[in-house]
Amino acid sequence: MLEEVERWLIERSWSLADRPLHRILAAKRASGQTVSVVLPALNEEATVGEIVSVVRHDLVLQVPLVDEVVVVDSGSTDRTAEEAAAAGARVVHRDAILPRIPAVPGKGEVLWRSLLVTRGDIVCFVDADLRDFSSDFVTGIVGPLLTDPDLQLVKAMYDRPLTLGDGTAPGVAAGQGGRVTELMARPLLNMHWPQLAGFVQPLGGEYAARRGLLEQLPFPVGYGVELGMLVDALHLVGLDALAQVDVGVRKHRHQDGQALGRMAAAIYRTAQLRLARGHLLRPSLTQFERAGDAFEPRTYSVDTEERPPMTEIEEYQARRVA
């Protein structure tokens, strides 16, 4: 590991106890900064309501840390929008944001569009499939940005127990989640961007950043968004502007192996673009499924599109002037 990264791990990796809530609130009052919490959601009716309820109860009603909670629905076919609204979130459909540019499927697409419907100086992203959610996820990653003006982006780090199905399977080894992280993202970062090798959860969906940084970044439209954001932020603001906070344990719905393969392909593509801005001859991935006594191929396109920095969008520029 680089000496720079060893130093960074000491100086920029924290625990929840390092910033008590009263200190975070005092910093917020003194700075006047506002905080938006954004949940990108696609068919998460089982969990999104509880997450919104916890954030609103703990960080809006009990203490004034969060100024708005926004759920951006990415085309759900279940009751995700209804559950989120009932819990007190402002729900916005992906397609209603910036309709001039037709939306494409993908998590990064939703995160990018969320900048147009939020106002916070600090934007905190939280995945909508978390179970046993604690508001520590929010305070942990927002706190350093409020207390340290030199920081630009803070990621959550946590244990990820690997569970199956509905999350109730017993006897599963702790810390074995994050398979795409270990098999794809971590090797890529260590080999090509070793300054980022200290991030425990580089692909984690819980992170907070200053709007001024986010609006300057391109957003891969799919699963490559987290890796792309880390790499681009490193080049834009430097390693010491990035940090991570241990928030405990993250429980969520795990995807099957083929879905993980598609995720890994999108992440590799994101890395490849940043390495050379070259051209992939075949931006697709073929996987196999058993059908009777044979294997049938299934070919999926790999996300290759990226959204430009939000500061290049006319509607965003007009909003800033207003």
Short mmCIF file of C-alpha atoms in Angstrom, two decimals:
data_model
loop_
_atom_site.label_atom_id
_atom_site.label_comp_id
_atom_site.label_asym_id
_atom_site.label_seq_id
_atom_site.Cartn_x
_atom_site.Cartn_y
_atom_site.Cartn_z
CA MET A 1 0.00 0.00 0.00
CA LEU A 2 1.24 3.50 -0.81
CA GLU A 3 2.53 5.55 2.12
CA GLU A 4 0.07 8.23 1.10
CA VAL A 5 -2.80 5.77 1.52
CA GLU A 6 -1.52 4.55 4.88
CA ARG A 7 -1.48 8.16 6.07
CA TRP A 8 -4.94 8.73 4.61
CA LEU A 9 -6.32 5.72 6.46
CA ILE A 10 -5.16 7.27 9.72
CA GLU A 11 -6.26 10.83 8.98
CA ARG A 12 -9.40 10.34 6.87
CA SER A 13 -11.02 7.14 8.20
CA TRP A 14 -13.27 7.67 11.20
CA SER A 15 -15.89 6.09 13.40
CA LEU A 16 -19.28 7.44 14.43
CA ALA A 17 -17.94 8.29 17.87
CA ASP A 18 -15.48 10.80 16.39
CA ARG A 19 -18.29 13.29 15.76
CA PRO A 20 -21.12 13.32 18.30
CA LEU A 21 -24.47 14.53 17.04
CA HIS A 22 -24.38 17.73 19.10
CA ARG A 23 -21.10 18.72 17.42
CA ILE A 24 -22.55 18.05 13.96
CA LEU A 25 -25.65 20.13 14.71
CA ALA A 26 -23.55 23.00 16.05
CA ALA A 27 -21.48 22.96 12.85
CA LYS A 28 -24.62 22.99 10.73
CA ARG A 29 -26.04 25.97 12.60
CA ALA A 30 -22.76 27.86 12.37
CA SER A 31 -22.27 27.23 8.66
CA GLY A 32 -25.89 27.55 7.54
CA GLN A 33 -25.45 24.61 5.18
CA THR A 34 -28.46 22.53 4.15
CA VAL A 35 -28.66 18.76 3.75
CA SER A 36 -30.66 16.71 1.25
CA VAL A 37 -31.11 12.95 1.62
CA VAL A 38 -31.82 11.16 -1.68
CA LEU A 39 -33.03 7.58 -2.04
CA PRO A 40 -32.90 6.15 -5.58
CA ALA A 41 -35.59 3.47 -5.65
CA LEU A 42 -36.80 0.75 -8.00
CA ASN A 43 -39.37 -1.71 -6.62
CA GLU A 44 -38.34 -1.31 -2.99
CA GLU A 45 -41.79 -1.17 -1.35
CA ALA A 46 -40.65 -3.52 1.45
CA THR A 47 -37.90 -1.25 2.74
CA VAL A 48 -38.14 2.32 1.44
CA GLY A 49 -40.86 3.42 3.85
CA GLU A 50 -38.94 2.34 6.94
CA ILE A 51 -35.79 4.15 5.80
CA VAL A 52 -37.69 7.36 5.13
CA SER A 53 -39.48 7.08 8.49
CA VAL A 54 -36.22 6.65 10.41
CA VAL A 55 -34.53 9.59 8.69
CA ARG A 56 -37.52 11.87 9.24
CA HIS A 57 -38.07 10.84 12.86
CA ASP A 58 -34.43 11.02 13.93
CA LEU A 59 -32.99 13.77 11.76
CA VAL A 60 -35.91 16.02 10.76
CA LEU A 61 -38.38 15.93 13.65
CA GLN A 62 -36.15 15.15 16.64
CA VAL A 63 -33.12 17.17 15.52
CA PRO A 64 -32.86 19.60 12.56
CA LEU A 65 -30.06 17.95 10.61
CA VAL A 66 -31.80 16.96 7.36
CA ASP A 67 -33.68 19.61 5.39
CA GLU A 68 -35.35 17.40 2.79
CA VAL A 69 -35.87 13.70 2.08
CA VAL A 70 -36.42 12.92 -1.59
CA VAL A 71 -37.16 9.54 -3.13
CA VAL A 72 -36.53 9.38 -6.88
CA ASP A 73 -38.60 6.54 -8.29
CA SER A 74 -36.88 4.84 -11.19
CA GLY A 75 -40.01 3.34 -12.75
CA SER A 76 -41.25 1.05 -9.98
CA THR A 77 -44.14 -1.30 -10.71
CA ASP A 78 -44.94 -1.94 -7.05
CA ARG A 79 -45.98 0.43 -4.24
CA THR A 80 -42.56 2.04 -3.77
CA ALA A 81 -43.83 5.56 -4.47
CA GLU A 82 -46.88 5.17 -2.21
CA GLU A 83 -44.85 3.75 0.69
CA ALA A 84 -42.25 6.49 0.41
CA ALA A 85 -44.86 9.26 0.28
CA ALA A 86 -46.79 7.80 3.21
CA ALA A 87 -43.59 7.84 5.26
CA GLY A 88 -43.11 11.53 4.54
CA ALA A 89 -40.71 11.69 1.60
CA ARG A 90 -41.14 13.93 -1.40
CA VAL A 91 -41.42 11.45 -4.27
CA VAL A 92 -40.36 12.43 -7.77
CA HIS A 93 -40.51 10.11 -10.77
CA ARG A 94 -37.33 9.87 -12.78
CA ASP A 95 -39.13 10.66 -16.05
CA ALA A 96 -40.56 13.91 -14.67
CA ILE A 97 -37.09 15.35 -14.14
CA LEU A 98 -35.50 17.02 -17.16
CA PRO A 99 -37.98 15.54 -19.67
CA ARG A 100 -36.07 17.20 -22.52
CA ILE A 101 -33.50 14.41 -22.17
CA PRO A 102 -35.20 10.97 -22.33
CA ALA A 103 -34.33 8.89 -19.28
CA VAL A 104 -32.52 5.59 -19.55
CA PRO A 105 -32.61 2.77 -16.97
CA GLY A 106 -29.89 2.83 -14.36
CA LYS A 107 -28.99 3.95 -10.87
CA GLY A 108 -26.54 6.61 -12.02
CA GLU A 109 -29.24 8.17 -14.18
CA VAL A 110 -31.44 8.65 -11.12
CA LEU A 111 -28.66 10.08 -8.98
CA TRP A 112 -27.72 12.55 -11.72
CA ARG A 113 -31.29 13.75 -12.15
CA SER A 114 -31.75 14.10 -8.40
CA LEU A 115 -29.48 17.14 -8.44
CA LEU A 116 -32.20 19.02 -10.30
CA VAL A 117 -34.90 18.34 -7.70
CA THR A 118 -32.91 18.87 -4.51
CA ARG A 119 -31.56 22.03 -2.93
CA GLY A 120 -29.13 20.91 -0.24
CA ASP A 121 -25.58 22.19 -0.13
CA ILE A 122 -24.71 18.64 0.92
CA VAL A 123 -26.38 15.72 -0.87
CA CYS A 124 -26.51 12.37 0.92
CA PHE A 125 -27.33 9.25 -1.11
CA VAL A 126 -28.82 6.19 0.60
CA ASP A 127 -29.85 2.97 -1.16
CA ALA A 128 -33.53 2.11 -0.71
CA ASP A 129 -33.10 -1.64 -0.08
CA LEU A 130 -31.46 -1.46 3.36
CA ARG A 131 -32.86 -3.50 6.24
CA ASP A 132 -32.58 -2.64 9.95
CA PHE A 133 -31.68 0.88 8.87
CA SER A 134 -30.12 3.32 11.34
CA SER A 135 -29.93 7.09 10.94
CA ASP A 136 -26.23 6.69 11.84
CA PHE A 137 -25.72 6.01 8.14
CA VAL A 138 -26.68 9.62 7.47
CA THR A 139 -25.06 11.37 10.43
CA GLY A 140 -21.88 9.37 9.92
CA ILE A 141 -21.24 10.56 6.37
CA VAL A 142 -22.79 14.03 6.59
CA GLY A 143 -21.01 14.93 9.82
CA PRO A 144 -17.47 15.25 8.42
CA LEU A 145 -18.68 17.52 5.60
CA LEU A 146 -20.35 19.85 8.10
CA THR A 147 -17.41 19.94 10.50
CA ASP A 148 -14.49 19.98 8.03
CA PRO A 149 -14.69 22.48 5.14
CA ASP A 150 -11.77 20.81 3.35
CA LEU A 151 -13.72 17.60 2.71
CA GLN A 152 -15.73 17.10 -0.46
CA LEU A 153 -16.98 13.49 -0.43
CA VAL A 154 -17.46 10.97 2.40
CA LYS A 155 -18.34 7.30 1.95
CA ALA A 156 -19.78 4.91 4.50
CA MET A 157 -17.83 1.76 5.34
CA TYR A 158 -19.41 -1.23 7.05
CA ASP A 159 -19.59 -4.97 7.39
CA ARG A 160 -21.77 -6.63 4.75
CA PRO A 161 -23.05 -10.03 5.94
CA LEU A 162 -23.91 -12.23 2.97
CA THR A 163 -27.51 -13.40 3.26
CA LEU A 164 -29.81 -15.09 0.78
CA GLY A 165 -33.38 -14.63 -0.37
CA ASP A 166 -35.32 -12.50 2.10
CA GLY A 167 -32.31 -11.95 4.35
CA THR A 168 -33.26 -14.55 6.97
CA ALA A 169 -30.95 -17.41 5.96
CA PRO A 170 -28.93 -18.52 9.02
CA GLY A 171 -25.29 -19.52 9.31
CA VAL A 172 -23.86 -17.20 6.69
CA ALA A 173 -20.36 -15.81 7.20
CA ALA A 174 -20.20 -12.16 8.15
CA GLY A 175 -18.29 -9.78 5.95
CA GLN A 176 -18.69 -11.84 2.79
CA GLY A 177 -20.98 -9.39 1.02
CA GLY A 178 -19.66 -7.09 -1.67
CA ARG A 179 -18.70 -9.77 -4.14
CA VAL A 180 -18.38 -7.36 -7.07
CA THR A 181 -16.26 -5.11 -4.88
CA GLU A 182 -13.79 -7.89 -4.10
CA LEU A 183 -13.71 -9.51 -7.54
CA MET A 184 -13.85 -6.43 -9.77
CA ALA A 185 -13.69 -3.00 -8.16
CA ARG A 186 -10.95 -3.53 -5.60
CA PRO A 187 -8.49 -5.11 -8.06
CA LEU A 188 -9.17 -2.31 -10.57
CA LEU A 189 -8.61 0.41 -8.00
CA ASN A 190 -5.46 -1.19 -6.57
CA MET A 191 -3.92 -1.64 -10.01
CA HIS A 192 -4.94 1.60 -11.71
CA TRP A 193 -5.84 4.09 -8.96
CA PRO A 194 -3.82 2.90 -5.95
CA GLN A 195 -4.57 6.15 -4.10
CA LEU A 196 -8.13 4.83 -3.71
CA ALA A 197 -7.06 1.45 -2.33
CA GLY A 198 -7.95 2.53 1.21
CA PHE A 199 -11.69 2.67 0.61
CA VAL A 200 -13.33 -0.24 2.39
CA GLN A 201 -16.57 -0.04 0.41
CA PRO A 202 -15.78 1.76 -2.87
CA LEU A 203 -19.06 0.62 -4.46
CA GLY A 204 -21.25 1.32 -1.43
CA GLY A 205 -24.40 3.30 -2.15
CA GLU A 206 -24.24 5.40 1.02
CA TYR A 207 -22.14 8.52 0.60
CA ALA A 208 -22.46 12.27 0.91
CA ALA A 209 -20.84 15.02 -1.10
CA ARG A 210 -20.93 18.75 -1.57
CA ARG A 211 -23.20 19.89 -4.36
CA GLY A 212 -20.35 21.94 -5.76
CA LEU A 213 -18.44 18.72 -6.42
CA LEU A 214 -21.35 16.63 -7.67
CA GLU A 215 -22.42 19.19 -10.24
CA GLN A 216 -18.94 19.06 -11.82
CA LEU A 217 -18.85 15.28 -12.23
CA PRO A 218 -20.03 13.15 -15.15
CA PHE A 219 -22.40 10.36 -14.03
CA PRO A 220 -22.25 6.89 -15.57
CA VAL A 221 -25.92 6.04 -15.99
CA GLY A 222 -25.70 2.52 -14.54
CA TYR A 223 -23.89 0.54 -11.85
CA GLY A 224 -20.56 2.14 -12.65
CA VAL A 225 -21.60 5.40 -11.01
CA GLU A 226 -19.92 4.81 -7.64
CA LEU A 227 -16.56 3.79 -9.08
CA GLY A 228 -16.68 6.57 -11.65
CA MET A 229 -17.50 9.15 -9.00
CA LEU A 230 -14.58 8.09 -6.78
CA VAL A 231 -12.08 8.15 -9.63
CA ASP A 232 -13.29 11.49 -11.00
CA ALA A 233 -13.42 13.08 -7.55
CA LEU A 234 -9.86 11.95 -6.88
CA HIS A 235 -8.66 13.72 -10.02
CA LEU A 236 -10.77 16.81 -9.38
CA VAL A 237 -10.20 17.49 -5.66
CA GLY A 238 -7.46 15.09 -4.52
CA LEU A 239 -7.31 12.27 -1.99
CA ASP A 240 -7.33 14.43 1.14
CA ALA A 241 -10.74 15.82 0.16
CA LEU A 242 -12.17 12.29 0.37
CA ALA A 243 -12.93 10.32 3.55
CA GLN A 244 -14.83 7.35 4.98
CA VAL A 245 -16.72 6.63 8.20
CA ASP A 246 -17.47 3.27 9.84
CA VAL A 247 -21.25 3.07 10.36
CA GLY A 248 -21.46 -0.55 11.52
CA VAL A 249 -23.38 -3.20 9.57
CA ARG A 250 -25.23 -2.91 6.29
CA LYS A 251 -27.99 -5.41 5.53
CA HIS A 252 -29.68 -5.40 2.17
CA ARG A 253 -31.11 -7.56 -0.57
CA HIS A 254 -28.40 -9.46 -2.45
CA GLN A 255 -28.59 -10.05 -6.17
CA ASP A 256 -27.99 -13.31 -7.97
CA GLY A 257 -24.79 -14.21 -9.73
CA GLN A 258 -25.90 -13.18 -13.20
CA ALA A 259 -27.04 -9.76 -12.01
CA LEU A 260 -23.66 -9.36 -10.36
CA GLY A 261 -21.99 -10.26 -13.64
CA ARG A 262 -23.84 -7.46 -15.39
CA MET A 263 -22.89 -5.09 -12.62
CA ALA A 264 -19.23 -6.08 -12.92
CA ALA A 265 -19.29 -5.52 -16.68
CA ALA A 266 -20.67 -2.00 -16.24
CA ILE A 267 -18.02 -1.23 -13.63
CA TYR A 268 -15.25 -2.52 -15.87
CA ARG A 269 -16.56 -0.37 -18.70
CA THR A 270 -16.58 2.68 -16.44
CA ALA A 271 -12.98 2.01 -15.45
CA GLN A 272 -11.94 1.41 -19.04
CA LEU A 273 -13.37 4.75 -20.14
CA ARG A 274 -11.43 6.51 -17.44
CA LEU A 275 -8.20 4.72 -18.23
CA ALA A 276 -8.05 5.61 -21.87
CA ARG A 277 -11.36 7.10 -23.03
CA GLY A 278 -11.05 4.37 -25.61
CA HIS A 279 -13.70 2.39 -27.44
CA LEU A 280 -14.92 -1.05 -26.46
CA LEU A 281 -15.48 -3.15 -29.57
CA ARG A 282 -18.31 -5.12 -28.03
CA PRO A 283 -20.08 -3.32 -25.15
CA SER A 284 -22.21 -6.33 -24.25
CA LEU A 285 -22.11 -9.35 -21.97
CA THR A 286 -23.31 -12.85 -22.80
CA GLN A 287 -24.39 -15.10 -19.92
CA PHE A 288 -25.92 -18.57 -19.91
CA GLU A 289 -29.05 -20.04 -18.37
CA ARG A 290 -30.02 -23.70 -18.32
CA ALA A 291 -33.09 -24.54 -20.36
CA GLY A 292 -33.88 -28.23 -20.02
CA ASP A 293 -30.79 -30.18 -20.99
CA ALA A 294 -29.04 -27.29 -22.71
CA PHE A 295 -27.62 -23.86 -21.91
CA GLU A 296 -29.15 -20.89 -23.67
CA PRO A 297 -27.20 -17.65 -24.16
CA ARG A 298 -28.61 -14.35 -22.93
CA THR A 299 -26.85 -11.21 -24.13
CA TYR A 300 -27.17 -7.92 -22.27
CA SER A 301 -25.92 -4.51 -23.32
CA VAL A 302 -23.38 -2.91 -20.99
CA ASP A 303 -24.05 0.63 -19.86
CA THR A 304 -21.84 2.87 -21.98
CA GLU A 305 -23.63 6.18 -21.72
CA GLU A 306 -22.65 8.87 -19.26
CA ARG A 307 -24.44 12.04 -18.30
CA PRO A 308 -22.39 15.26 -18.47
CA PRO A 309 -21.60 17.41 -15.44
CA MET A 310 -24.81 19.04 -14.28
CA THR A 311 -23.30 22.50 -14.73
CA GLU A 312 -23.54 21.92 -18.50
CA ILE A 313 -27.33 21.48 -18.41
CA GLU A 314 -29.35 24.57 -19.36
CA GLU A 315 -32.13 23.92 -16.85
CA TYR A 316 -29.64 23.60 -14.00
CA GLN A 317 -27.85 26.79 -15.02
CA ALA A 318 -31.17 28.62 -15.10
CA ARG A 319 -32.08 27.36 -11.64
CA ARG A 320 -28.78 28.60 -10.22
CA VAL A 321 -29.32 32.05 -11.71
CA ALA A 322 -32.84 32.16 -10.26
#
